[in-house]
Short mmCIF file of C-alpha atoms in Angstrom, two decimals:
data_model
loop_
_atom_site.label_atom_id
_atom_site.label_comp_id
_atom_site.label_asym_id
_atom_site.label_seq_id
_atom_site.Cartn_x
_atom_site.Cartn_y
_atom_site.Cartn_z
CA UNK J 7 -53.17 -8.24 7.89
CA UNK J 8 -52.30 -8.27 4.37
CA UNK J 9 -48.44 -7.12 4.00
CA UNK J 10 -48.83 -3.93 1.45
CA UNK J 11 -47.29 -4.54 -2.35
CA UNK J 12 -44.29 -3.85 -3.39
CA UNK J 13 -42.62 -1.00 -5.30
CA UNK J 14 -42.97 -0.40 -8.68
CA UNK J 15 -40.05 -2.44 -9.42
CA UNK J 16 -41.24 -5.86 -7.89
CA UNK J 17 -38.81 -5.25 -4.69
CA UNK J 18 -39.97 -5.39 -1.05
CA UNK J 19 -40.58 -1.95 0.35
CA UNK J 20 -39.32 -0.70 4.05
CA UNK J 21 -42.86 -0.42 5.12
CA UNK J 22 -43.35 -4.22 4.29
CA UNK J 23 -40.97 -4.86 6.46
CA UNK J 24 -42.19 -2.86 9.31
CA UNK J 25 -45.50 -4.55 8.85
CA UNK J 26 -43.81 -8.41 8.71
CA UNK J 27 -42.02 -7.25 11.92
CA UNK J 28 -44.92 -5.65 14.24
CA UNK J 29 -42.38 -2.20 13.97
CA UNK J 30 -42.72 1.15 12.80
CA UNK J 31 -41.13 2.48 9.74
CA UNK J 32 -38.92 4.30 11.71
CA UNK J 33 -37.44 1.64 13.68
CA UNK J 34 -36.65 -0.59 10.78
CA UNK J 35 -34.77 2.76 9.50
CA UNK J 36 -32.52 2.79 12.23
CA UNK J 37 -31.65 -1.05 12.40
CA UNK J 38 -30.65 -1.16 8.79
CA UNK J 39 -28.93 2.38 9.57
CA UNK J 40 -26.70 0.30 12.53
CA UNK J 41 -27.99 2.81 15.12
CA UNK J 42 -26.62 1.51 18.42
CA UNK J 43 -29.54 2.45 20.40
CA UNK J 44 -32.24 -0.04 19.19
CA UNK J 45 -33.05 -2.67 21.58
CA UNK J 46 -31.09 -5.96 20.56
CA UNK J 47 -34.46 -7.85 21.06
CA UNK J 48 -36.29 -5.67 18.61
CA UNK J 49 -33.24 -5.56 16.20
CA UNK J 50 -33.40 -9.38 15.91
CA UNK J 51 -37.04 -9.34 14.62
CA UNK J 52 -36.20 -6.77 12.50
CA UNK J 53 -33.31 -8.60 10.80
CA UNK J 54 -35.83 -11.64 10.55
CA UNK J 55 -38.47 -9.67 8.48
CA UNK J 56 -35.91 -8.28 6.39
CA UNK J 57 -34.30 -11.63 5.36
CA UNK J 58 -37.67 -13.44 5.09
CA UNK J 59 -39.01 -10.58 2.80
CA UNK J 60 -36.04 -10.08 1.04
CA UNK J 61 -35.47 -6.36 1.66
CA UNK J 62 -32.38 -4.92 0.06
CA UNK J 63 -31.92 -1.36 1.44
CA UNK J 64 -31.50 1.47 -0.53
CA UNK J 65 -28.07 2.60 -0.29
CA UNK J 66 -27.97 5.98 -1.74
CA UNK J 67 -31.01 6.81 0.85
CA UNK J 68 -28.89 5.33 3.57
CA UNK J 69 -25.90 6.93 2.68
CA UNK J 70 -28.36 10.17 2.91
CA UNK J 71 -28.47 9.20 6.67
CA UNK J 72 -25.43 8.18 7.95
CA UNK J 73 -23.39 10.37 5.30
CA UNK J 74 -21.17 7.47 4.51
CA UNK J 75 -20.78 5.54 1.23
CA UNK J 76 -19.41 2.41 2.35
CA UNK J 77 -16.60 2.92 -0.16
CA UNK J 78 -12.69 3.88 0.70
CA UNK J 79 -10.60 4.54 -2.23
CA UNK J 80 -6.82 3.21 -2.58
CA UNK J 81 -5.12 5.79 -4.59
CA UNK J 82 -1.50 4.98 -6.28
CA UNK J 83 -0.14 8.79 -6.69
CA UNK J 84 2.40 10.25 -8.74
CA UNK J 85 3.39 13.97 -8.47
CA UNK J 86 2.63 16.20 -11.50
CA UNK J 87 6.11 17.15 -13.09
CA UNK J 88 7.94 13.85 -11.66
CA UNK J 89 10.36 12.63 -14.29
CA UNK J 90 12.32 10.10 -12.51
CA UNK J 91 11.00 7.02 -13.61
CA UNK J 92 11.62 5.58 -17.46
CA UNK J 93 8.34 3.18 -17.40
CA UNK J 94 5.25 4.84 -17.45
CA UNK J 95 3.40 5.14 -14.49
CA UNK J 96 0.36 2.70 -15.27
CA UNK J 97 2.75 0.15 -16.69
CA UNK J 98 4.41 0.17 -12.89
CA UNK J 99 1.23 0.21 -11.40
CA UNK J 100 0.06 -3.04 -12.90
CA UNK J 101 3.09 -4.84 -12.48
CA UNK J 102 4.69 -3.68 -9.37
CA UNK J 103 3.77 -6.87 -6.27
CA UNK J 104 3.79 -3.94 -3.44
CA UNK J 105 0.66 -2.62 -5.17
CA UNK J 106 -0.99 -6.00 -5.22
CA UNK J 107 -0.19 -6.72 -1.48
CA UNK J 108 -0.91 -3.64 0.09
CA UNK J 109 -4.64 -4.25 -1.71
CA UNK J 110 -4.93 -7.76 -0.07
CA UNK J 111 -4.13 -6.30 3.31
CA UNK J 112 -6.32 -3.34 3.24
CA UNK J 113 -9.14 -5.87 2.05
CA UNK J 114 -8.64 -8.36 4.44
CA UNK J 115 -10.01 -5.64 7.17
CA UNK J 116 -12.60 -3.96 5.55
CA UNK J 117 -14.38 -6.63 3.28
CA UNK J 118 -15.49 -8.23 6.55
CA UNK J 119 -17.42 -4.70 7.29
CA UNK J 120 -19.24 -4.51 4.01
CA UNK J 121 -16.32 -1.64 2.98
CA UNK J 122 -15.51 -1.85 -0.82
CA UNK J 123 -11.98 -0.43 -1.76
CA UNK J 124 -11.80 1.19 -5.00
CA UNK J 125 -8.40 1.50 -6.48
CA UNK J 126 -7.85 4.92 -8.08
CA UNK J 127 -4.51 5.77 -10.40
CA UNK J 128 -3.35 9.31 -9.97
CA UNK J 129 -0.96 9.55 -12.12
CA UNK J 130 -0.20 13.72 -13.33
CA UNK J 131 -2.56 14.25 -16.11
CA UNK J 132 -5.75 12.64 -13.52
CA UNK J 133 -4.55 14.45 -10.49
CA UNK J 134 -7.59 17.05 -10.62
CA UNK J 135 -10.13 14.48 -11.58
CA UNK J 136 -9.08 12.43 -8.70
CA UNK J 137 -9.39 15.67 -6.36
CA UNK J 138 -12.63 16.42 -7.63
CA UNK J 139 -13.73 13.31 -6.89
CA UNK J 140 -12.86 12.63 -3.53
CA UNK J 141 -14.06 16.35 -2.69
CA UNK J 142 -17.86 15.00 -4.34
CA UNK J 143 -17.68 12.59 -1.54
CA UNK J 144 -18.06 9.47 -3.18
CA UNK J 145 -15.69 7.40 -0.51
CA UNK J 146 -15.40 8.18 3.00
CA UNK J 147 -11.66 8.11 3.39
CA UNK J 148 -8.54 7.53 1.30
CA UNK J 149 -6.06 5.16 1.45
CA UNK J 150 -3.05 7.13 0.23
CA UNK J 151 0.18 4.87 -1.89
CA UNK J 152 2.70 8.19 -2.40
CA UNK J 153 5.96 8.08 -1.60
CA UNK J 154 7.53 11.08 -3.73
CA UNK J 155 8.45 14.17 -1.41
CA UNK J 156 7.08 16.40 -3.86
CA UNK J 157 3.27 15.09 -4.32
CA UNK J 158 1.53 17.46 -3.32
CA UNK J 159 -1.66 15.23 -2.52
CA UNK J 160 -1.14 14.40 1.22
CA UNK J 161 -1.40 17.59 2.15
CA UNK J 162 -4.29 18.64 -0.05
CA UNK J 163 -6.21 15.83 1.79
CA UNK J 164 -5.08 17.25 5.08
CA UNK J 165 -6.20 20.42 3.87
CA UNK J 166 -9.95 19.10 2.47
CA UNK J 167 -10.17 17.26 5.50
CA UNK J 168 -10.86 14.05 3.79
CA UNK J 169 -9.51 11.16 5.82
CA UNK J 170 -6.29 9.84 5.22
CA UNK J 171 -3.58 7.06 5.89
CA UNK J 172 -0.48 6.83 4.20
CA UNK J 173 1.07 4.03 3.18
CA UNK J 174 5.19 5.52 4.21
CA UNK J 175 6.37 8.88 5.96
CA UNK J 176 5.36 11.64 3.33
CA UNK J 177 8.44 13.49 2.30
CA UNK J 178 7.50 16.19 3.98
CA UNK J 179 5.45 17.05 7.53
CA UNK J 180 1.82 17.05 7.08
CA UNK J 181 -1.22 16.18 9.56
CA UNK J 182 -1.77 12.88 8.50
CA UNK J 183 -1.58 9.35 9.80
CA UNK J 184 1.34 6.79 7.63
CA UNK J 185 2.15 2.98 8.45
CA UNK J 186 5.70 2.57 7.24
CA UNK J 187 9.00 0.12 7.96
CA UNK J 188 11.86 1.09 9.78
CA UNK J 189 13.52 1.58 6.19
CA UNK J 190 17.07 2.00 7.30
CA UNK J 191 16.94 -1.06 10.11
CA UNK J 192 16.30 -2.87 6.97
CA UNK J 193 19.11 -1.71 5.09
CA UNK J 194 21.60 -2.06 7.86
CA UNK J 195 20.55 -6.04 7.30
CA UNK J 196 21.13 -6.29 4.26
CA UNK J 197 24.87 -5.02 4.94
CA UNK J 198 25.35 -7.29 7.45
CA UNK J 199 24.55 -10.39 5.96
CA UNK J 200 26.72 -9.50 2.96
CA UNK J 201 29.69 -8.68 5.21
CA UNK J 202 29.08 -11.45 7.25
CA UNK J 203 29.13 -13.74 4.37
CA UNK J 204 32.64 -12.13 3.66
CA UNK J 205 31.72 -10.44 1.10
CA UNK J 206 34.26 -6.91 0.61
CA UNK J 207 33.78 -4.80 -2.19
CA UNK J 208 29.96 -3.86 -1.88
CA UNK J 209 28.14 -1.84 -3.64
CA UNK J 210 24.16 -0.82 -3.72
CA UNK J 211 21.43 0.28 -6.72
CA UNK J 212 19.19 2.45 -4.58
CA UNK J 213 15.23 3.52 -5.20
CA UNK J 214 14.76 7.53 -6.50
CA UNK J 215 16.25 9.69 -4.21
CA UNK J 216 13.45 12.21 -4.29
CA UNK J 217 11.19 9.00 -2.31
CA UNK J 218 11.89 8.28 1.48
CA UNK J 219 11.82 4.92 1.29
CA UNK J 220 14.57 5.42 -1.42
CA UNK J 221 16.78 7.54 0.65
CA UNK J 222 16.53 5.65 3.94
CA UNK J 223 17.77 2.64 2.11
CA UNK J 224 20.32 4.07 0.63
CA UNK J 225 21.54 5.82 3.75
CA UNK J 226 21.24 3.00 6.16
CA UNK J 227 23.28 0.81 3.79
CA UNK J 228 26.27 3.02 3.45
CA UNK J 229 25.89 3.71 7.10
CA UNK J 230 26.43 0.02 8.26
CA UNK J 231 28.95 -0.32 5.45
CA UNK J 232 30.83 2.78 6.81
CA UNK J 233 31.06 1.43 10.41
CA UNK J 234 31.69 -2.46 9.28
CA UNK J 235 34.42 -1.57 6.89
CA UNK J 236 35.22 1.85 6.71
CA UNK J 237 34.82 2.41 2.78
CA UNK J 238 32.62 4.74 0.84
CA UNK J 239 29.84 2.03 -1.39
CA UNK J 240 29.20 3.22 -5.18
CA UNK J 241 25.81 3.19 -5.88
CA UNK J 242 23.25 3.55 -9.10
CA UNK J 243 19.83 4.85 -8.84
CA UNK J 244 17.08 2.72 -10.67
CA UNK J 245 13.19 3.64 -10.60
CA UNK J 246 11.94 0.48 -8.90
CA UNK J 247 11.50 -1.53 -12.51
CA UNK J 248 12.94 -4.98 -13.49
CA UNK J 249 13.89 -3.51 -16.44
CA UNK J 250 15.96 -0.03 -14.46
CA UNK J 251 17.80 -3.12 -12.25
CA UNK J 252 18.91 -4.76 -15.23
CA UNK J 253 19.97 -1.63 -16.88
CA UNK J 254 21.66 -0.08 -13.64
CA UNK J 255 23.43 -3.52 -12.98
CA UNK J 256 25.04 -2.91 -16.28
CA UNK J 257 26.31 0.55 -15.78
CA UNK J 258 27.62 -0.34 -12.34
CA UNK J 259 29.88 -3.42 -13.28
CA UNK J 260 30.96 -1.18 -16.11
CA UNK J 261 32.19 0.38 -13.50
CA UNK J 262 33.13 -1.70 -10.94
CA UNK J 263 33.63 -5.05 -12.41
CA UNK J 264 35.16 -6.48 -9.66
CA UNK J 265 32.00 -6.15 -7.28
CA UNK J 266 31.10 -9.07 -5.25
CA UNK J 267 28.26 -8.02 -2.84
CA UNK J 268 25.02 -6.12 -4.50
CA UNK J 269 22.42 -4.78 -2.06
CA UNK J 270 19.41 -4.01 -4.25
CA UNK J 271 16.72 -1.74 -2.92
CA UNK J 272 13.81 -3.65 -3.87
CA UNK J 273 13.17 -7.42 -5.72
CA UNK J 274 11.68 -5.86 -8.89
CA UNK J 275 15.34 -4.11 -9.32
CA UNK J 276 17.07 -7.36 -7.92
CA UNK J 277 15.59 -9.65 -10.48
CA UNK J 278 16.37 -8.07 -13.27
CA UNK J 279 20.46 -7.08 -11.49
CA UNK J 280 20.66 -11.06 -11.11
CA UNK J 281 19.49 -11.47 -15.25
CA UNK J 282 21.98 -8.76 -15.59
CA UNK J 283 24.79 -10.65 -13.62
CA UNK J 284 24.27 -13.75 -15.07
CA UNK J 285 24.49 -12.57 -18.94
CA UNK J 286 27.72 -10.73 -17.77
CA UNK J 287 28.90 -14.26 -16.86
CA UNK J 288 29.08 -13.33 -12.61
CA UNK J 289 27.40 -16.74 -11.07
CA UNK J 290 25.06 -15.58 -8.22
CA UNK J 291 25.90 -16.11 -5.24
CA UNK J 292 29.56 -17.41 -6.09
CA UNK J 293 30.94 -14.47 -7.65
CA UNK J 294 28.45 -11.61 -6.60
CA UNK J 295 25.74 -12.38 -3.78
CA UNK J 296 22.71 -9.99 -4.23
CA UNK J 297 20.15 -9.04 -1.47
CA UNK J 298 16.49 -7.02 -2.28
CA UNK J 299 14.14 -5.45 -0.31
CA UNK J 300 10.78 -5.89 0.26
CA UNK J 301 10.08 -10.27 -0.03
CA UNK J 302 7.57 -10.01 -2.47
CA UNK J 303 6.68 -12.60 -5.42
CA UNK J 304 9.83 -11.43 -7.51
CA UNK J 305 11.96 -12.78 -5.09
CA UNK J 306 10.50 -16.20 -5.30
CA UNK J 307 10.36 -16.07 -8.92
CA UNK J 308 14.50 -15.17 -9.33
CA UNK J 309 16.72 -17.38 -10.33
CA UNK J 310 18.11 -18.60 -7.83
CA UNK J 311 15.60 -16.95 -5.23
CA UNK J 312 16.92 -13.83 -3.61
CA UNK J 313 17.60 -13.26 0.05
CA UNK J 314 15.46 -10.44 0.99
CA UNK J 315 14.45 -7.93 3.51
CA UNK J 316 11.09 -8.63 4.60
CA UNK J 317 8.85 -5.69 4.81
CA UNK J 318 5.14 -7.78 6.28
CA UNK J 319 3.37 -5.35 3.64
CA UNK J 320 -0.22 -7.63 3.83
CA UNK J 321 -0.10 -6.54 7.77
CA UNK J 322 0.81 -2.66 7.28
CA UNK J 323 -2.11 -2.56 4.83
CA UNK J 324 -4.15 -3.85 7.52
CA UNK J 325 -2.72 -1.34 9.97
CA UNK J 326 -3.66 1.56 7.66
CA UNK J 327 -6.96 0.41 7.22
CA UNK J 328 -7.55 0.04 10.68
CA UNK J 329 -6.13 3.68 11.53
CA UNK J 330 -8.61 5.20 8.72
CA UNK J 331 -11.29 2.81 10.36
CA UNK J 332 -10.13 4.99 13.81
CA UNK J 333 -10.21 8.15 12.42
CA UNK J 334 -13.98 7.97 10.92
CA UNK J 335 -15.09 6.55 14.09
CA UNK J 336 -13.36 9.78 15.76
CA UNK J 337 -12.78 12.20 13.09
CA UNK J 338 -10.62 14.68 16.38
CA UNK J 339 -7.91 11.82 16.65
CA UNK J 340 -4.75 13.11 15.98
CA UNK J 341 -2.55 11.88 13.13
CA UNK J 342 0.00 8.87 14.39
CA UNK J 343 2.12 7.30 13.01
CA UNK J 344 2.79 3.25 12.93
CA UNK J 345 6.46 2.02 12.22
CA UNK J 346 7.29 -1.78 11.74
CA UNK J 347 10.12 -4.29 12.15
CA UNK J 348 11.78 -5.53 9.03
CA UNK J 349 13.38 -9.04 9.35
CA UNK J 350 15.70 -10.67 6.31
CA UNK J 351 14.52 -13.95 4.94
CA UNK J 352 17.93 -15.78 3.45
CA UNK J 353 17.43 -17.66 0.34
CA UNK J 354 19.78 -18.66 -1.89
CA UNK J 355 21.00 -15.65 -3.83
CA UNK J 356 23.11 -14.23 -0.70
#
């Protein structure tokens, strides 16, 4: 039998490849569609005829069926009325490692399932657009970078019912999944290898206070300091940026010059507190040893490379996509929450 033409636009049509395959129209539907009840002998054909032919499927009609688009978006949020931060927020975004990794990871689980990831800014001004989007439907679930206790995103999500995994604990309680590092376990590290490496007068420049991650490393610090050596650590906030280490490094030997143990709370900030140091005249490590957080590229591109706290970023990325790949599978799972193991990679800067 002669196979019937093709569409209008010179592409193979479904019913072609019914015909190539000895199937109805219907059953070639629901093999392309993935439904789980064709027979695996009749699927195989199926698949045959369509790479013989050529088919590509429509994927707006299939999305019509299944009511998924195949997409997931990674969103990078900043509250509306947030003022912390002295870069602006796309300028971070494009040059801050974490965002770069946590991409990678997510990718590395869902490219292999024909998912596409679609990275979405929400910085203030785009925080409607970004709602109205996601509320039109165009991904199937949202990958969620926030960290600030007053976005008010999470919980918007919760309350669309668009699923959700954060990438930390949200500032506040809300019904949604978040893969995050035991923040404060990684801090206490940091203290300890500066005190063990006799280092005395410590002090810290710690994240925004108004983030989680930026508290709990700030807190678990001064904790282990506290119990090690019984004194109070001075501290300067920075917003995560080379350029707020470098700046807050200055401020803080200003006033403490006689510093010789800096715990940094990410490498971004420790990069630019070692440039900092070094134009002061303080040799790192001889004079003041300096630890980040996080082991991202910055630390291997410091001179000399920092000692870090390792947060495995590329596998928590994978974690989160996982849990949003669980929760569209099973949209009644309840929210959970994943919490991993930082470890401290010693280089030569501590």
């Amino acid at each position: 039998m002669t196979a019937r033409p093709a569409d209008a636009t010179g592409r193979p049509t479904l019913e072609q490849v019914a015909e190539a395959a000895g199937v109805s129209r219907a059953t070639v539907s629901r093999v392309i569609n993935e439904v789980p009840t064709v027979d695996p002998r009749i699927r195989a054909v199926v698949e045959r005829a369509i790479a013989e032919i050529g088919y590509v499927p429509n994927l707006a009609a299939r999305s019509l069926v299944t009511r998924r688009t195949d997409s997931m978006a990674l969103i990078v949020s900043e509250p509306p009325g947030h003022t912390v931060y002295e870069t602006p927020f796309l300028q971070r975004l494009f040059t801050d490692p974490y965002i770069g990794r946590v991409t990678a990871g997510a990718q590395e689980v869902l490219r292999p399932r024909g998912i596409h990831l679609v990275i979405i800014p929400a910085d203030p001004p785009a925080h409607h657009m970004v709602t109205r989007y996601l509320r039109q439907g165009h991904v199937d679930g949202v990958l969620l970078i926030s960290s600030h206790g007053a976005d008010p995103l999470p919980q918007h999500l919760a309350d669309l019912g668009i699923p959700a995994v954060l990438s930390a604990r949200p500032g506040r309680p809300v019904p949604v999944s978040y893969v995050d590092v035991d923040q404060q376990a990684g801090a206490r590290l940091a203290a300890e290898h500066l005190i063990g490496r006799g280092r005395r007068r410590l002090a810290t420049i710690c994240g925004p206070q108004d983030m989680p991650a930026g508290q709990d490393r700030l807190a678990g610090f001064r904790s282990a300091v506290a119990t090690r050596l019984g004194v109070e650590v001075p501290s300067v906030q920075g917003d995560f940026t080379r350029g707020s280490g470098e700046a807050a490094t200055h401020r803080l030997v200003d006033r403490h010059p006689d510093i010789d143990g800096l715990f940094v709370a990410n490498d971004l900030m420790a990069e630019g507190a070692v440039r900092a140091l070094q134009e002061r005249g303080h040799r790192v490590p001889e004079d003041v040893a300096v630890v980040g957080f996080d082991d991202s590229i910055a630390a291997r591109e410091s001179h000399p490379q920092l000692t870090t706290v390792r947060q495995p970023v590329e596998e928590m990325a994978g974690e989160m996509a996982q849990l949003l790949l669980a929760q569209l599978r099973d949209p009644q799972r309840a929210a959970r929450s994943v919490i991993f193991t930082p470890t401290l990679v010693i280089r030569q800067s501590a």
